[in-house]
Amino acid sequence: MTTATGTETAGRKTPSGGTRPSLGWGWVKDQYPIIILVLLLIVAAFSTDAFFTPRNLTNLVVQVSVIGIVTLAQFMIIVTAGIDISVGSVVALAGVTCAMLYGGQSVVLAILVAVVVGALCGSFTGYLVSFRGLEPFIVTLGMMALARGIVYATTEGSPVTPAAENFRVIATTTIAGVPLIALIWLGLALVIGFLMKRTVFGRRIYAIGSSKDAARASGIPVERTLFLVYMLAGAMVGFAGFLLTARVGAATPTAGNLYELDAIAAVVIGGAALAGGRGRVLGAVVGTLILGVITNLLVLLNVSTYMQDAFRGGLILFAIILTTVSFTRRKRKNAVVPAST
């Protein structure tokens, strides 16, 4: 008896364990994040002349770069079927710590401090999630309250201004007209993309997200891999905290507020499954740009902040529906159908 699978008809296998569909209408439907972004850019071009000005585009890229790095961290965690709602608070904690410690007199030391603070938070969360088997949502909820509480306790609600005069250089420098902070974001996206698609560690992440039991049965060190994912994600979030402080010029207690929602939304809009095991770094990058374009366009059109939240919420629901439909269709294609002998 022979069997026919959707893998044979839909295309070649991808490094993430799924299939690469053949070019056609099915492939086009799978690229809906890029289609949404292109449509938004067209709408922006006809809505206001100020959108495609060099100054506005530069501001847009700078604004999305920090949340873009946080989204990359959230992406890795979501692929493992986890979630981290503490990223915004960790951004604030890392920013405040790197600005306060030694008065923020050294940029290199500030970066190191921010990354270490983020990595420590991620390691603590990762230990509880991986080795103790606790739910990621509950653990990161506690970390969110803990980190934000420490920030308010240490700053007493007041912004912290770094002493170093060159603290903002990394966020204000441009290379060939492109902000350095944006190049850092895209560089990290390439690194994470390579890590997820071309390394054993990345394949393990996808395997754990698809099924922890199956991954463990195949010899994958599930607990250690999960721990490393949360630690790496925490380090990236900590670095994002430094970049946000450098961009603003001060570490504020409210920094990173609602970043967790924006990061999760960007990952979902980019096509990743909250159930884990599926998603692309390109989708996370495009999802970040989609949210950034919407926010920027609504500001240019003088839309109230309340309506901005409504637009973003509607887009998130729309993306979830598309993701669900796409996942269901792909699951049907990959189903094993007995063939006649």
CSV table of C-alpha atoms in Angstrom, one decimal:
chain,number,residue,atom,x,y,z
A,1,MET,CA,0.0,0.0,0.0
A,2,THR,CA,1.2,3.4,-0.8
A,3,THR,CA,0.4,6.8,0.7
A,4,ALA,CA,0.1,10.2,-0.7
A,5,THR,CA,0.9,13.2,1.5
A,6,GLY,CA,0.5,16.9,1.1
A,7,THR,CA,4.3,17.2,1.4
A,8,GLU,CA,4.6,15.6,-2.0
A,9,THR,CA,2.1,17.8,-3.6
A,10,ALA,CA,2.6,21.1,-1.9
A,11,GLY,CA,6.3,21.4,-2.4
A,12,ARG,CA,9.7,20.8,-0.8
A,13,LYS,CA,10.4,20.6,2.9
A,14,THR,CA,11.6,23.7,4.6
A,15,PRO,CA,14.2,23.9,7.5
A,16,SER,CA,11.4,24.6,9.9
A,17,GLY,CA,9.8,21.2,9.2
A,18,GLY,CA,7.0,22.5,7.0
A,19,THR,CA,6.7,22.6,3.2
A,20,ARG,CA,7.7,25.2,0.7
A,21,PRO,CA,4.6,25.5,-1.6
A,22,SER,CA,5.1,25.7,-5.3
A,23,LEU,CA,4.7,29.1,-6.9
A,24,GLY,CA,1.0,29.8,-7.5
A,25,TRP,CA,-2.1,31.2,-5.9
A,26,GLY,CA,-1.4,29.1,-2.8
A,27,TRP,CA,2.0,30.6,-2.5
A,28,VAL,CA,0.7,34.1,-2.9
A,29,LYS,CA,-1.9,33.5,-0.1
A,30,ASP,CA,0.9,32.5,2.2
A,31,GLN,CA,2.6,35.8,1.6
A,32,TYR,CA,-0.3,37.8,3.0
A,33,PRO,CA,2.0,39.8,5.5
A,34,ILE,CA,3.9,41.3,2.6
A,35,ILE,CA,0.7,41.9,0.7
A,36,ILE,CA,-0.8,43.7,3.7
A,37,LEU,CA,2.4,45.9,3.9
A,38,VAL,CA,2.3,46.8,0.2
A,39,LEU,CA,-1.3,47.7,0.4
A,40,LEU,CA,-0.7,49.9,3.5
A,41,LEU,CA,2.1,51.7,1.7
A,42,ILE,CA,-0.2,52.3,-1.3
A,43,VAL,CA,-2.9,53.7,1.0
A,44,ALA,CA,-0.3,55.8,2.8
A,45,ALA,CA,0.9,57.3,-0.5
A,46,PHE,CA,-2.6,58.4,-1.5
A,47,SER,CA,-3.6,59.5,2.0
A,48,THR,CA,-0.8,62.0,2.8
A,49,ASP,CA,2.1,63.6,1.0
A,50,ALA,CA,4.1,63.6,4.2
A,51,PHE,CA,4.5,59.8,4.5
A,52,PHE,CA,7.1,59.2,1.9
A,53,THR,CA,9.3,62.2,2.8
A,54,PRO,CA,12.9,61.3,3.8
A,55,ARG,CA,12.4,62.7,7.3
A,56,ASN,CA,9.3,60.7,8.0
A,57,LEU,CA,10.7,57.5,6.6
A,58,THR,CA,13.8,57.9,8.8
A,59,ASN,CA,11.6,58.5,11.8
A,60,LEU,CA,9.5,55.5,11.0
A,61,VAL,CA,12.5,53.2,10.7
A,62,VAL,CA,14.0,54.5,13.9
A,63,GLN,CA,10.7,54.0,15.8
A,64,VAL,CA,10.2,50.4,14.7
A,65,SER,CA,13.9,49.3,15.2
A,66,VAL,CA,13.7,48.9,19.0
A,67,ILE,CA,10.3,47.1,19.0
A,68,GLY,CA,11.7,45.1,16.0
A,69,ILE,CA,14.5,43.6,18.2
A,70,VAL,CA,12.0,42.8,20.9
A,71,THR,CA,9.8,41.1,18.3
A,72,LEU,CA,12.7,38.9,17.2
A,73,ALA,CA,13.1,37.8,20.8
A,74,GLN,CA,9.3,37.2,21.1
A,75,PHE,CA,9.4,35.3,17.8
A,76,MET,CA,11.8,32.7,19.1
A,77,ILE,CA,9.8,32.1,22.2
A,78,ILE,CA,6.5,31.8,20.4
A,79,VAL,CA,8.0,29.2,18.0
A,80,THR,CA,8.7,27.1,21.1
A,81,ALA,CA,4.9,27.4,21.9
A,82,GLY,CA,5.7,29.8,24.7
A,83,ILE,CA,5.0,33.4,25.3
A,84,ASP,CA,6.7,36.3,27.1
A,85,ILE,CA,4.6,39.2,28.4
A,86,SER,CA,7.5,40.6,30.5
A,87,VAL,CA,9.5,42.0,27.6
A,88,GLY,CA,8.3,45.6,28.0
A,89,SER,CA,9.2,45.6,31.7
A,90,VAL,CA,12.6,44.0,31.1
A,91,VAL,CA,13.2,46.7,28.4
A,92,ALA,CA,12.6,49.4,31.1
A,93,LEU,CA,14.7,47.6,33.7
A,94,ALA,CA,17.6,47.2,31.4
A,95,GLY,CA,17.4,50.8,30.3
A,96,VAL,CA,17.2,52.2,33.8
A,97,THR,CA,20.0,49.9,35.0
A,98,CYS,CA,22.4,50.8,32.2
A,99,ALA,CA,21.7,54.5,32.7
A,100,MET,CA,22.0,54.5,36.5
A,101,LEU,CA,25.0,52.1,37.0
A,102,TYR,CA,28.2,54.2,37.2
A,103,GLY,CA,26.1,57.2,36.1
A,104,GLY,CA,25.9,55.9,32.5
A,105,GLN,CA,29.4,57.2,31.9
A,106,SER,CA,30.5,54.5,29.5
A,107,VAL,CA,28.5,53.4,26.5
A,108,VAL,CA,30.3,50.0,26.2
A,109,LEU,CA,29.7,49.3,29.9
A,110,ALA,CA,26.0,50.4,29.5
A,111,ILE,CA,25.5,47.9,26.6
A,112,LEU,CA,27.1,45.2,28.6
A,113,VAL,CA,25.0,45.9,31.7
A,114,ALA,CA,21.8,46.1,29.7
A,115,VAL,CA,22.5,42.8,27.9
A,116,VAL,CA,23.5,41.0,31.2
A,117,VAL,CA,20.3,42.3,33.0
A,118,GLY,CA,18.1,41.1,30.1
A,119,ALA,CA,20.0,37.7,30.0
A,120,LEU,CA,19.6,37.2,33.8
A,121,CYS,CA,15.8,37.9,33.6
A,122,GLY,CA,15.5,35.6,30.6
A,123,SER,CA,17.6,32.9,32.4
A,124,PHE,CA,15.4,33.0,35.5
A,125,THR,CA,12.3,32.8,33.4
A,126,GLY,CA,13.8,30.0,31.2
A,127,TYR,CA,14.7,28.0,34.3
A,128,LEU,CA,11.2,28.1,35.7
A,129,VAL,CA,9.6,27.3,32.3
A,130,SER,CA,12.0,24.6,31.2
A,131,PHE,CA,13.4,22.8,34.2
A,132,ARG,CA,10.5,23.4,36.6
A,133,GLY,CA,7.7,23.0,34.0
A,134,LEU,CA,5.8,26.1,34.9
A,135,GLU,CA,3.5,27.9,32.4
A,136,PRO,CA,5.3,30.6,30.4
A,137,PHE,CA,2.4,33.0,30.7
A,138,ILE,CA,2.3,32.8,34.5
A,139,VAL,CA,6.1,33.0,34.9
A,140,THR,CA,6.4,36.0,32.6
A,141,LEU,CA,3.4,37.7,34.3
A,142,GLY,CA,5.3,37.5,37.5
A,143,MET,CA,8.5,38.7,35.9
A,144,MET,CA,6.6,41.6,34.3
A,145,ALA,CA,5.4,42.8,37.7
A,146,LEU,CA,8.8,42.2,39.4
A,147,ALA,CA,10.8,44.1,36.8
A,148,ARG,CA,8.4,47.0,36.6
A,149,GLY,CA,8.3,47.2,40.3
A,150,ILE,CA,12.1,47.4,40.6
A,151,VAL,CA,12.1,50.1,38.0
A,152,TYR,CA,9.7,52.3,39.9
A,153,ALA,CA,11.3,51.6,43.2
A,154,THR,CA,14.8,52.6,42.0
A,155,THR,CA,13.8,55.6,40.0
A,156,GLU,CA,10.9,56.8,42.2
A,157,GLY,CA,9.1,57.6,39.0
A,158,SER,CA,11.7,60.0,37.7
A,159,PRO,CA,13.6,59.6,34.4
A,160,VAL,CA,17.3,58.8,34.6
A,161,THR,CA,19.7,60.7,32.3
A,162,PRO,CA,23.0,59.1,31.4
A,163,ALA,CA,26.1,61.1,32.1
A,164,ALA,CA,28.0,60.1,28.9
A,165,GLU,CA,27.8,62.7,26.1
A,166,ASN,CA,28.1,60.1,23.4
A,167,PHE,CA,25.3,57.9,24.9
A,168,ARG,CA,22.9,58.8,22.1
A,169,VAL,CA,25.5,58.3,19.2
A,170,ILE,CA,24.4,54.8,18.4
A,171,ALA,CA,20.8,55.9,18.0
A,172,THR,CA,21.5,59.1,16.0
A,173,THR,CA,24.2,57.9,13.6
A,174,THR,CA,23.4,57.2,10.0
A,175,ILE,CA,25.3,55.3,7.4
A,176,ALA,CA,24.6,56.3,3.8
A,177,GLY,CA,21.4,57.9,5.0
A,178,VAL,CA,20.2,54.8,6.8
A,179,PRO,CA,20.0,55.0,10.7
A,180,LEU,CA,22.5,52.8,12.4
A,181,ILE,CA,19.9,51.5,14.8
A,182,ALA,CA,17.9,50.2,11.8
A,183,LEU,CA,21.0,48.4,10.4
A,184,ILE,CA,21.5,46.8,13.8
A,185,TRP,CA,17.9,45.6,13.8
A,186,LEU,CA,18.1,44.1,10.3
A,187,GLY,CA,21.5,42.6,11.1
A,188,LEU,CA,20.1,40.8,14.1
A,189,ALA,CA,17.2,39.7,12.0
A,190,LEU,CA,19.6,38.1,9.6
A,191,VAL,CA,21.5,36.4,12.4
A,192,ILE,CA,18.3,35.0,14.0
A,193,GLY,CA,17.1,33.9,10.6
A,194,PHE,CA,20.3,32.0,10.0
A,195,LEU,CA,20.1,30.6,13.5
A,196,MET,CA,16.5,29.4,13.0
A,197,LYS,CA,16.9,27.9,9.5
A,198,ARG,CA,20.5,26.8,9.1
A,199,THR,CA,21.5,25.5,12.5
A,200,VAL,CA,20.7,22.4,14.6
A,201,PHE,CA,19.7,24.7,17.5
A,202,GLY,CA,17.1,26.4,15.2
A,203,ARG,CA,15.7,23.1,14.1
A,204,ARG,CA,15.4,22.0,17.7
A,205,ILE,CA,13.4,25.1,18.5
A,206,TYR,CA,10.9,24.3,15.7
A,207,ALA,CA,10.7,20.7,16.8
A,208,ILE,CA,10.0,21.6,20.4
A,209,GLY,CA,7.3,24.0,19.3
A,210,SER,CA,5.7,21.3,17.2
A,211,SER,CA,5.7,18.6,19.9
A,212,LYS,CA,7.8,18.5,23.1
A,213,ASP,CA,7.2,14.9,23.6
A,214,ALA,CA,8.2,14.0,20.1
A,215,ALA,CA,11.3,16.2,20.3
A,216,ARG,CA,12.3,14.6,23.6
A,217,ALA,CA,11.7,11.1,22.1
A,218,SER,CA,14.0,12.0,19.2
A,219,GLY,CA,16.9,12.9,21.6
A,220,ILE,CA,16.5,16.7,21.6
A,221,PRO,CA,17.5,18.2,25.0
A,222,VAL,CA,14.2,20.0,25.4
A,223,GLU,CA,14.9,21.6,28.8
A,224,ARG,CA,18.3,23.0,27.9
A,225,THR,CA,17.2,24.3,24.5
A,226,LEU,CA,14.2,26.1,26.1
A,227,PHE,CA,16.5,27.6,28.7
A,228,LEU,CA,18.9,28.9,26.0
A,229,VAL,CA,16.0,30.3,24.0
A,230,TYR,CA,14.7,32.4,26.9
A,231,MET,CA,18.2,33.5,27.9
A,232,LEU,CA,19.1,34.6,24.3
A,233,ALA,CA,15.7,36.3,24.0
A,234,GLY,CA,16.3,38.1,27.3
A,235,ALA,CA,19.7,39.3,26.2
A,236,MET,CA,18.2,40.8,23.0
A,237,VAL,CA,15.4,42.5,25.0
A,238,GLY,CA,18.1,44.0,27.3
A,239,PHE,CA,20.0,45.3,24.3
A,240,ALA,CA,16.7,46.8,23.1
A,241,GLY,CA,16.4,48.6,26.4
A,242,PHE,CA,19.8,50.2,25.9
A,243,LEU,CA,18.9,51.3,22.4
A,244,LEU,CA,15.6,52.8,23.6
A,245,THR,CA,17.4,54.7,26.3
A,246,ALA,CA,19.9,55.9,23.7
A,247,ARG,CA,17.2,57.0,21.3
A,248,VAL,CA,15.2,58.9,23.9
A,249,GLY,CA,18.3,60.3,25.7
A,250,ALA,CA,16.9,59.1,29.1
A,251,ALA,CA,15.7,56.0,30.8
A,252,THR,CA,12.0,56.5,31.8
A,253,PRO,CA,10.1,54.2,34.2
A,254,THR,CA,7.3,53.8,31.6
A,255,ALA,CA,9.7,52.8,28.9
A,256,GLY,CA,8.6,49.7,27.0
A,257,ASN,CA,5.0,50.0,28.1
A,258,LEU,CA,2.8,47.6,26.0
A,259,TYR,CA,5.8,46.4,24.1
A,260,GLU,CA,4.7,42.8,24.9
A,261,LEU,CA,1.4,43.4,23.1
A,262,ASP,CA,3.1,45.0,20.1
A,263,ALA,CA,5.7,42.2,19.8
A,264,ILE,CA,3.1,39.4,20.1
A,265,ALA,CA,0.9,41.2,17.5
A,266,ALA,CA,3.8,41.6,15.1
A,267,VAL,CA,4.8,38.0,15.4
A,268,VAL,CA,1.2,36.8,14.8
A,269,ILE,CA,0.7,39.3,11.9
A,270,GLY,CA,3.9,37.9,10.4
A,271,GLY,CA,2.3,34.4,10.2
A,272,ALA,CA,3.7,32.6,13.2
A,273,ALA,CA,1.4,30.2,15.1
A,274,LEU,CA,0.9,30.8,18.8
A,275,ALA,CA,0.6,27.1,19.2
A,276,GLY,CA,4.3,27.0,18.2
A,277,GLY,CA,6.4,25.1,15.6
A,278,ARG,CA,5.8,27.5,12.7
A,279,GLY,CA,6.9,31.0,11.7
A,280,ARG,CA,9.5,32.9,9.8
A,281,VAL,CA,11.9,35.7,10.8
A,282,LEU,CA,10.9,37.6,7.6
A,283,GLY,CA,7.3,37.5,8.8
A,284,ALA,CA,8.2,38.9,12.2
A,285,VAL,CA,10.1,41.8,10.4
A,286,VAL,CA,7.2,42.5,8.1
A,287,GLY,CA,4.7,42.3,11.0
A,288,THR,CA,6.8,45.0,12.8
A,289,LEU,CA,6.8,47.2,9.8
A,290,ILE,CA,3.0,46.8,9.4
A,291,LEU,CA,2.4,48.0,12.9
A,292,GLY,CA,4.9,50.8,12.5
A,293,VAL,CA,3.3,52.0,9.2
A,294,ILE,CA,-0.2,51.9,10.7
A,295,THR,CA,0.9,53.9,13.8
A,296,ASN,CA,2.8,56.4,11.7
A,297,LEU,CA,0.1,56.9,9.2
A,298,LEU,CA,-2.6,57.4,11.8
A,299,VAL,CA,-0.4,60.0,13.5
A,300,LEU,CA,0.1,61.9,10.2
A,301,LEU,CA,-3.7,61.8,9.7
A,302,ASN,CA,-4.3,63.2,13.2
A,303,VAL,CA,-6.3,60.2,14.2
A,304,SER,CA,-6.9,59.9,18.0
A,305,THR,CA,-4.9,57.5,20.0
A,306,TYR,CA,-8.1,55.6,20.9
A,307,MET,CA,-8.9,54.9,17.3
A,308,GLN,CA,-5.2,53.9,16.7
A,309,ASP,CA,-5.7,51.2,19.3
A,310,ALA,CA,-8.9,50.1,17.6
A,311,PHE,CA,-7.2,49.9,14.1
A,312,ARG,CA,-4.3,47.9,15.5
A,313,GLY,CA,-6.7,45.5,17.4
A,314,GLY,CA,-8.7,45.0,14.2
A,315,LEU,CA,-5.6,44.2,12.2
A,316,ILE,CA,-4.4,41.7,14.9
A,317,LEU,CA,-7.8,39.9,14.7
A,318,PHE,CA,-7.6,39.9,10.9
A,319,ALA,CA,-4.1,38.5,11.0
A,320,ILE,CA,-5.2,35.8,13.4
A,321,ILE,CA,-8.0,34.8,11.1
A,322,LEU,CA,-5.7,34.6,8.1
A,323,THR,CA,-3.2,32.6,10.1
A,324,THR,CA,-5.8,30.1,11.2
A,325,VAL,CA,-7.2,29.7,7.7
A,326,SER,CA,-3.7,29.2,6.3
A,327,PHE,CA,-2.8,26.7,9.1
A,328,THR,CA,-5.9,24.7,8.5
A,329,ARG,CA,-5.4,24.6,4.8
A,330,ARG,CA,-1.8,23.5,5.2
A,331,LYS,CA,-2.8,20.9,7.8
A,332,ARG,CA,-5.3,19.4,5.3
A,333,LYS,CA,-2.6,19.3,2.6
A,334,ASN,CA,-0.2,17.5,4.8
A,335,ALA,CA,-2.7,14.9,6.0
A,336,VAL,CA,-1.9,11.4,5.0
A,337,VAL,CA,-4.5,10.1,2.6
A,338,PRO,CA,-4.5,6.3,1.9
A,339,ALA,CA,-4.2,5.4,-1.7
A,340,SER,CA,-5.6,2.4,-3.5
A,341,THR,CA,-3.2,-0.5,-4.0
